[in-house]
């Protein structure tokens, strides 16, 4: 609907009616129409957190992060697969609207974010009290958004997953895992 009507013309009541729920029920699940539209991105990050928790213990942090994230974004094509127009239109809508980008960033940087907790668990840090896990989540979010922006601007079109892998690999080269210290 957002693609058909435009983001500004889309109302919560319209989304709720299309989903066969009341506006009140919609508001129980989403804070705004923007939150509903960014839900897939937010879900991918939450699933990436679960995938990160399931990666092998001895695997280097950034390798685990890259594989966990790529697993979630794989539906947008691997290798040289060109994405379909509907996918590109959906992502342009989300990433072209500052309010939607704001919701994505607000979620990623929120206290208690599952991805931050998963990073903290892997490196033996405190998700709420240590900088590193939050910094990693913020950087991963920024790298993901940069890859998506490049993907949307590419002419001719390119696949998203290789761009995302490249962005995260670049980040990994410059943001190494901290050394663990034994405090016992």
PDB file of C-alpha atoms in Angstrom:
ATOM      1  CA  UNK A   1       0.000   0.000   0.000  1.00  0.00           C
ATOM      2  CA  UNK A   2       2.811   2.392   0.786  1.00  0.00           C
ATOM      3  CA  UNK A   3       4.188   1.786  -2.695  1.00  0.00           C
ATOM      4  CA  UNK A   4       0.780   2.391  -4.287  1.00  0.00           C
ATOM      5  CA  UNK A   5      -0.298   5.456  -2.298  1.00  0.00           C
ATOM      6  CA  UNK A   6       2.944   6.957  -1.146  1.00  0.00           C
ATOM      7  CA  UNK A   7       4.209   7.012   2.397  1.00  0.00           C
ATOM      8  CA  UNK A   8       2.650  10.337   3.361  1.00  0.00           C
ATOM      9  CA  UNK A   9      -0.825   9.253   2.218  1.00  0.00           C
ATOM     10  CA  UNK A  10      -0.675   5.931   4.042  1.00  0.00           C
ATOM     11  CA  UNK A  11      -2.590   5.892   7.327  1.00  0.00           C
ATOM     12  CA  UNK A  12      -2.509   3.443  10.225  1.00  0.00           C
ATOM     13  CA  UNK A  13      -6.218   2.815   9.670  1.00  0.00           C
ATOM     14  CA  UNK A  14      -5.505   1.754   6.074  1.00  0.00           C
ATOM     15  CA  UNK A  15      -2.814  -0.697   7.133  1.00  0.00           C
ATOM     16  CA  UNK A  16      -5.014  -2.103   9.902  1.00  0.00           C
ATOM     17  CA  UNK A  17      -7.976  -2.552   7.541  1.00  0.00           C
ATOM     18  CA  UNK A  18      -5.804  -4.338   4.973  1.00  0.00           C
ATOM     19  CA  UNK A  19      -4.559  -6.665   7.726  1.00  0.00           C
ATOM     20  CA  UNK A  20      -8.131  -7.281   8.938  1.00  0.00           C
ATOM     21  CA  UNK A  21      -7.440  -5.855  12.394  1.00  0.00           C
ATOM     22  CA  UNK A  22      -8.549  -2.746  14.211  1.00  0.00           C
ATOM     23  CA  UNK A  23      -6.322   0.316  14.443  1.00  0.00           C
ATOM     24  CA  UNK A  24      -6.127  -0.373  18.170  1.00  0.00           C
ATOM     25  CA  UNK A  25      -4.814  -3.897  17.549  1.00  0.00           C
ATOM     26  CA  UNK A  26      -2.318  -2.493  15.045  1.00  0.00           C
ATOM     27  CA  UNK A  27      -1.111  -0.026  17.682  1.00  0.00           C
ATOM     28  CA  UNK A  28      -0.599  -2.884  20.148  1.00  0.00           C
ATOM     29  CA  UNK A  29       2.078  -4.241  17.801  1.00  0.00           C
ATOM     30  CA  UNK A  30       3.515  -1.107  16.212  1.00  0.00           C
ATOM     31  CA  UNK A  31       4.174   2.392  17.538  1.00  0.00           C
ATOM     32  CA  UNK A  32       3.605   3.960  14.128  1.00  0.00           C
ATOM     33  CA  UNK A  33       3.144   3.216  10.442  1.00  0.00           C
ATOM     34  CA  UNK A  34       6.909   3.648  10.153  1.00  0.00           C
ATOM     35  CA  UNK A  35       7.523   0.897  12.699  1.00  0.00           C
ATOM     36  CA  UNK A  36       5.247  -1.408  10.697  1.00  0.00           C
ATOM     37  CA  UNK A  37       7.132  -0.657   7.490  1.00  0.00           C
ATOM     38  CA  UNK A  38      10.535  -1.248   9.084  1.00  0.00           C
ATOM     39  CA  UNK A  39       9.413  -4.415  10.866  1.00  0.00           C
ATOM     40  CA  UNK A  40      11.035  -6.723   8.304  1.00  0.00           C
ATOM     41  CA  UNK A  41      14.408  -5.002   8.742  1.00  0.00           C
ATOM     42  CA  UNK A  42      14.070  -5.073  12.533  1.00  0.00           C
ATOM     43  CA  UNK A  43      13.098  -8.760  12.398  1.00  0.00           C
ATOM     44  CA  UNK A  44      16.150  -9.527  10.257  1.00  0.00           C
ATOM     45  CA  UNK A  45      18.414  -7.957  12.875  1.00  0.00           C
ATOM     46  CA  UNK A  46      16.709  -9.899  15.652  1.00  0.00           C
ATOM     47  CA  UNK A  47      17.029 -13.144  13.682  1.00  0.00           C
ATOM     48  CA  UNK A  48      20.664 -12.268  12.974  1.00  0.00           C
ATOM     49  CA  UNK A  49      21.149 -12.022  16.745  1.00  0.00           C
ATOM     50  CA  UNK A  50      19.757 -15.538  17.163  1.00  0.00           C
ATOM     51  CA  UNK A  51      21.936 -16.790  14.307  1.00  0.00           C
ATOM     52  CA  UNK A  52      24.972 -15.128  15.914  1.00  0.00           C
ATOM     53  CA  UNK A  53      24.250 -16.917  19.187  1.00  0.00           C
ATOM     54  CA  UNK A  54      24.181 -20.230  17.302  1.00  0.00           C
ATOM     55  CA  UNK A  55      27.509 -19.737  15.489  1.00  0.00           C
ATOM     56  CA  UNK A  56      30.398 -21.971  16.658  1.00  0.00           C
ATOM     57  CA  UNK A  57      32.144 -20.762  19.828  1.00  0.00           C
ATOM     58  CA  UNK A  58      35.642 -20.679  18.346  1.00  0.00           C
ATOM     59  CA  UNK A  59      34.629 -18.765  15.233  1.00  0.00           C
ATOM     60  CA  UNK A  60      36.100 -15.238  15.097  1.00  0.00           C
ATOM     61  CA  UNK A  61      33.563 -12.564  16.009  1.00  0.00           C
ATOM     62  CA  UNK A  62      33.421 -10.762  12.676  1.00  0.00           C
ATOM     63  CA  UNK A  63      33.234 -13.983  10.664  1.00  0.00           C
ATOM     64  CA  UNK A  64      30.297 -15.036  12.838  1.00  0.00           C
ATOM     65  CA  UNK A  65      28.626 -11.629  12.440  1.00  0.00           C
ATOM     66  CA  UNK A  66      29.041 -11.643   8.663  1.00  0.00           C
ATOM     67  CA  UNK A  67      27.616 -15.150   8.277  1.00  0.00           C
ATOM     68  CA  UNK A  68      24.739 -14.477  10.690  1.00  0.00           C
ATOM     69  CA  UNK A  69      23.740 -11.321   8.824  1.00  0.00           C
ATOM     70  CA  UNK A  70      24.135 -12.754   5.339  1.00  0.00           C
ATOM     71  CA  UNK A  71      21.920 -15.665   6.339  1.00  0.00           C
ATOM     72  CA  UNK A  72      19.130 -13.155   7.030  1.00  0.00           C
ATOM     73  CA  UNK A  73      19.616 -11.053   3.902  1.00  0.00           C
ATOM     74  CA  UNK A  74      20.068 -14.006   1.531  1.00  0.00           C
ATOM     75  CA  UNK A  75      16.549 -13.705   0.150  1.00  0.00           C
ATOM     76  CA  UNK A  76      17.714 -10.666  -1.843  1.00  0.00           C
ATOM     77  CA  UNK A  77      20.026 -12.726  -4.025  1.00  0.00           C
ATOM     78  CA  UNK A  78      23.526 -14.139  -3.950  1.00  0.00           C
ATOM     79  CA  UNK A  79      26.323 -13.729  -6.419  1.00  0.00           C
ATOM     80  CA  UNK A  80      25.203 -11.770  -9.445  1.00  0.00           C
ATOM     81  CA  UNK A  81      21.450 -12.310  -9.096  1.00  0.00           C
ATOM     82  CA  UNK A  82      19.548  -9.156  -9.979  1.00  0.00           C
ATOM     83  CA  UNK A  83      16.759  -8.441  -7.492  1.00  0.00           C
ATOM     84  CA  UNK A  84      13.200  -7.978  -8.712  1.00  0.00           C
ATOM     85  CA  UNK A  85      11.631  -4.535  -9.131  1.00  0.00           C
ATOM     86  CA  UNK A  86       9.231  -5.006  -6.201  1.00  0.00           C
ATOM     87  CA  UNK A  87      12.124  -5.641  -3.821  1.00  0.00           C
ATOM     88  CA  UNK A  88      14.013  -2.595  -5.036  1.00  0.00           C
ATOM     89  CA  UNK A  89      10.878  -0.425  -4.818  1.00  0.00           C
ATOM     90  CA  UNK A  90      10.204  -1.597  -1.259  1.00  0.00           C
ATOM     91  CA  UNK A  91      13.744  -0.889  -0.142  1.00  0.00           C
ATOM     92  CA  UNK A  92      13.802   2.507  -1.866  1.00  0.00           C
ATOM     93  CA  UNK A  93      10.659   3.429   0.044  1.00  0.00           C
ATOM     94  CA  UNK A  94      12.150   2.393   3.371  1.00  0.00           C
ATOM     95  CA  UNK A  95      15.577   3.882   2.841  1.00  0.00           C
ATOM     96  CA  UNK A  96      14.366   7.004   1.092  1.00  0.00           C
ATOM     97  CA  UNK A  97      12.270   8.194   4.021  1.00  0.00           C
ATOM     98  CA  UNK A  98      14.152   9.812   6.906  1.00  0.00           C
ATOM     99  CA  UNK A  99      11.420   8.810   9.374  1.00  0.00           C
ATOM    100  CA  UNK A 100      11.875   5.154   8.460  1.00  0.00           C
ATOM    101  CA  UNK A 101      15.643   5.383   8.742  1.00  0.00           C
ATOM    102  CA  UNK A 102      15.161   6.956  12.149  1.00  0.00           C
ATOM    103  CA  UNK A 103      13.085   3.999  13.320  1.00  0.00           C
ATOM    104  CA  UNK A 104      15.753   1.572  12.118  1.00  0.00           C
ATOM    105  CA  UNK A 105      18.504   3.462  13.943  1.00  0.00           C
ATOM    106  CA  UNK A 106      16.409   3.896  17.079  1.00  0.00           C
ATOM    107  CA  UNK A 107      15.807   0.155  17.204  1.00  0.00           C
ATOM    108  CA  UNK A 108      19.446  -0.746  16.586  1.00  0.00           C
ATOM    109  CA  UNK A 109      20.693   1.602  19.272  1.00  0.00           C
ATOM    110  CA  UNK A 110      18.034   0.777  21.858  1.00  0.00           C
ATOM    111  CA  UNK A 111      19.037  -0.550  25.249  1.00  0.00           C
ATOM    112  CA  UNK A 112      18.662  -4.303  25.393  1.00  0.00           C
ATOM    113  CA  UNK A 113      18.848  -4.868  21.645  1.00  0.00           C
ATOM    114  CA  UNK A 114      19.233  -8.614  20.985  1.00  0.00           C
ATOM    115  CA  UNK A 115      22.115  -8.118  18.538  1.00  0.00           C
ATOM    116  CA  UNK A 116      24.029  -6.102  21.137  1.00  0.00           C
ATOM    117  CA  UNK A 117      23.373  -8.852  23.682  1.00  0.00           C
ATOM    118  CA  UNK A 118      24.581 -11.532  21.247  1.00  0.00           C
ATOM    119  CA  UNK A 119      27.803  -9.613  20.562  1.00  0.00           C
ATOM    120  CA  UNK A 120      28.335  -9.072  24.288  1.00  0.00           C
ATOM    121  CA  UNK A 121      27.893 -12.777  24.985  1.00  0.00           C
ATOM    122  CA  UNK A 122      30.450 -13.712  22.311  1.00  0.00           C
ATOM    123  CA  UNK A 123      33.134 -11.349  23.615  1.00  0.00           C
ATOM    124  CA  UNK A 124      32.427 -11.698  27.331  1.00  0.00           C
ATOM    125  CA  UNK A 125      31.203  -8.126  27.746  1.00  0.00           C
ATOM    126  CA  UNK A 126      28.259  -6.485  29.476  1.00  0.00           C
ATOM    127  CA  UNK A 127      25.613  -5.575  26.872  1.00  0.00           C
ATOM    128  CA  UNK A 128      24.382  -2.633  28.925  1.00  0.00           C
ATOM    129  CA  UNK A 129      27.572  -1.369  30.519  1.00  0.00           C
ATOM    130  CA  UNK A 130      30.296  -1.897  27.925  1.00  0.00           C
ATOM    131  CA  UNK A 131      30.826   0.208  24.830  1.00  0.00           C
ATOM    132  CA  UNK A 132      32.072  -2.493  22.445  1.00  0.00           C
ATOM    133  CA  UNK A 133      28.827  -4.456  21.933  1.00  0.00           C
ATOM    134  CA  UNK A 134      26.839  -1.276  21.272  1.00  0.00           C
ATOM    135  CA  UNK A 135      29.552   0.044  18.990  1.00  0.00           C
ATOM    136  CA  UNK A 136      29.529  -3.182  16.981  1.00  0.00           C
ATOM    137  CA  UNK A 137      25.734  -3.030  16.622  1.00  0.00           C
ATOM    138  CA  UNK A 138      25.877   0.606  15.517  1.00  0.00           C
ATOM    139  CA  UNK A 139      28.663  -0.108  13.021  1.00  0.00           C
ATOM    140  CA  UNK A 140      26.886  -3.190  11.653  1.00  0.00           C
ATOM    141  CA  UNK A 141      23.732  -1.108  11.221  1.00  0.00           C
ATOM    142  CA  UNK A 142      25.677   1.637   9.443  1.00  0.00           C
ATOM    143  CA  UNK A 143      27.463  -0.870   7.193  1.00  0.00           C
ATOM    144  CA  UNK A 144      24.156  -2.525   6.344  1.00  0.00           C
ATOM    145  CA  UNK A 145      22.556   0.807   5.496  1.00  0.00           C
ATOM    146  CA  UNK A 146      25.563   1.816   3.382  1.00  0.00           C
ATOM    147  CA  UNK A 147      25.373  -1.478   1.469  1.00  0.00           C
ATOM    148  CA  UNK A 148      21.644  -1.030   0.911  1.00  0.00           C
ATOM    149  CA  UNK A 149      22.111   2.562  -0.278  1.00  0.00           C
ATOM    150  CA  UNK A 150      24.780   1.388  -2.744  1.00  0.00           C
ATOM    151  CA  UNK A 151      22.515  -1.466  -3.860  1.00  0.00           C
ATOM    152  CA  UNK A 152      19.634   0.944  -4.512  1.00  0.00           C
ATOM    153  CA  UNK A 153      21.826   3.386  -6.430  1.00  0.00           C
ATOM    154  CA  UNK A 154      23.590   0.774  -8.577  1.00  0.00           C
ATOM    155  CA  UNK A 155      23.067   1.067 -12.306  1.00  0.00           C
ATOM    156  CA  UNK A 156      23.079  -1.569 -13.617  1.00  0.00           C
ATOM    157  CA  UNK A 157      21.520  -3.336 -10.615  1.00  0.00           C
ATOM    158  CA  UNK A 158      23.704  -5.523  -8.427  1.00  0.00           C
ATOM    159  CA  UNK A 159      22.914  -8.148  -5.807  1.00  0.00           C
ATOM    160  CA  UNK A 160      22.686  -6.956  -2.209  1.00  0.00           C
ATOM    161  CA  UNK A 161      24.367  -9.846  -0.412  1.00  0.00           C
ATOM    162  CA  UNK A 162      27.820  -9.418  -2.004  1.00  0.00           C
ATOM    163  CA  UNK A 163      27.694  -5.688  -1.215  1.00  0.00           C
ATOM    164  CA  UNK A 164      26.762  -6.431   2.378  1.00  0.00           C
ATOM    165  CA  UNK A 165      29.545  -9.008   2.667  1.00  0.00           C
ATOM    166  CA  UNK A 166      32.026  -6.472   1.282  1.00  0.00           C
ATOM    167  CA  UNK A 167      30.857  -3.716   3.656  1.00  0.00           C
ATOM    168  CA  UNK A 168      31.071  -5.968   6.707  1.00  0.00           C
ATOM    169  CA  UNK A 169      34.439  -7.380   5.655  1.00  0.00           C
ATOM    170  CA  UNK A 170      35.786  -3.840   5.393  1.00  0.00           C
ATOM    171  CA  UNK A 171      34.440  -3.022   8.847  1.00  0.00           C
ATOM    172  CA  UNK A 172      35.915  -6.223  10.246  1.00  0.00           C
ATOM    173  CA  UNK A 173      39.348  -5.253   8.992  1.00  0.00           C
ATOM    174  CA  UNK A 174      39.243  -2.002  10.958  1.00  0.00           C
ATOM    175  CA  UNK A 175      37.371  -2.899  14.112  1.00  0.00           C
ATOM    176  CA  UNK A 176      39.089  -5.946  15.617  1.00  0.00           C
ATOM    177  CA  UNK A 177      37.666  -7.930  18.499  1.00  0.00           C
ATOM    178  CA  UNK A 178      38.983  -6.691  21.847  1.00  0.00           C
ATOM    179  CA  UNK A 179      41.419  -8.872  23.764  1.00  0.00           C
ATOM    180  CA  UNK A 180      39.858 -10.738  26.659  1.00  0.00           C
ATOM    181  CA  UNK A 181      41.346 -10.181  30.068  1.00  0.00           C
ATOM    182  CA  UNK A 182      41.033 -12.600  32.947  1.00  0.00           C
ATOM    183  CA  UNK A 183      39.828 -10.760  36.026  1.00  0.00           C
ATOM    184  CA  UNK A 184      39.395 -13.807  38.249  1.00  0.00           C
TER     185      UNK A 184
END
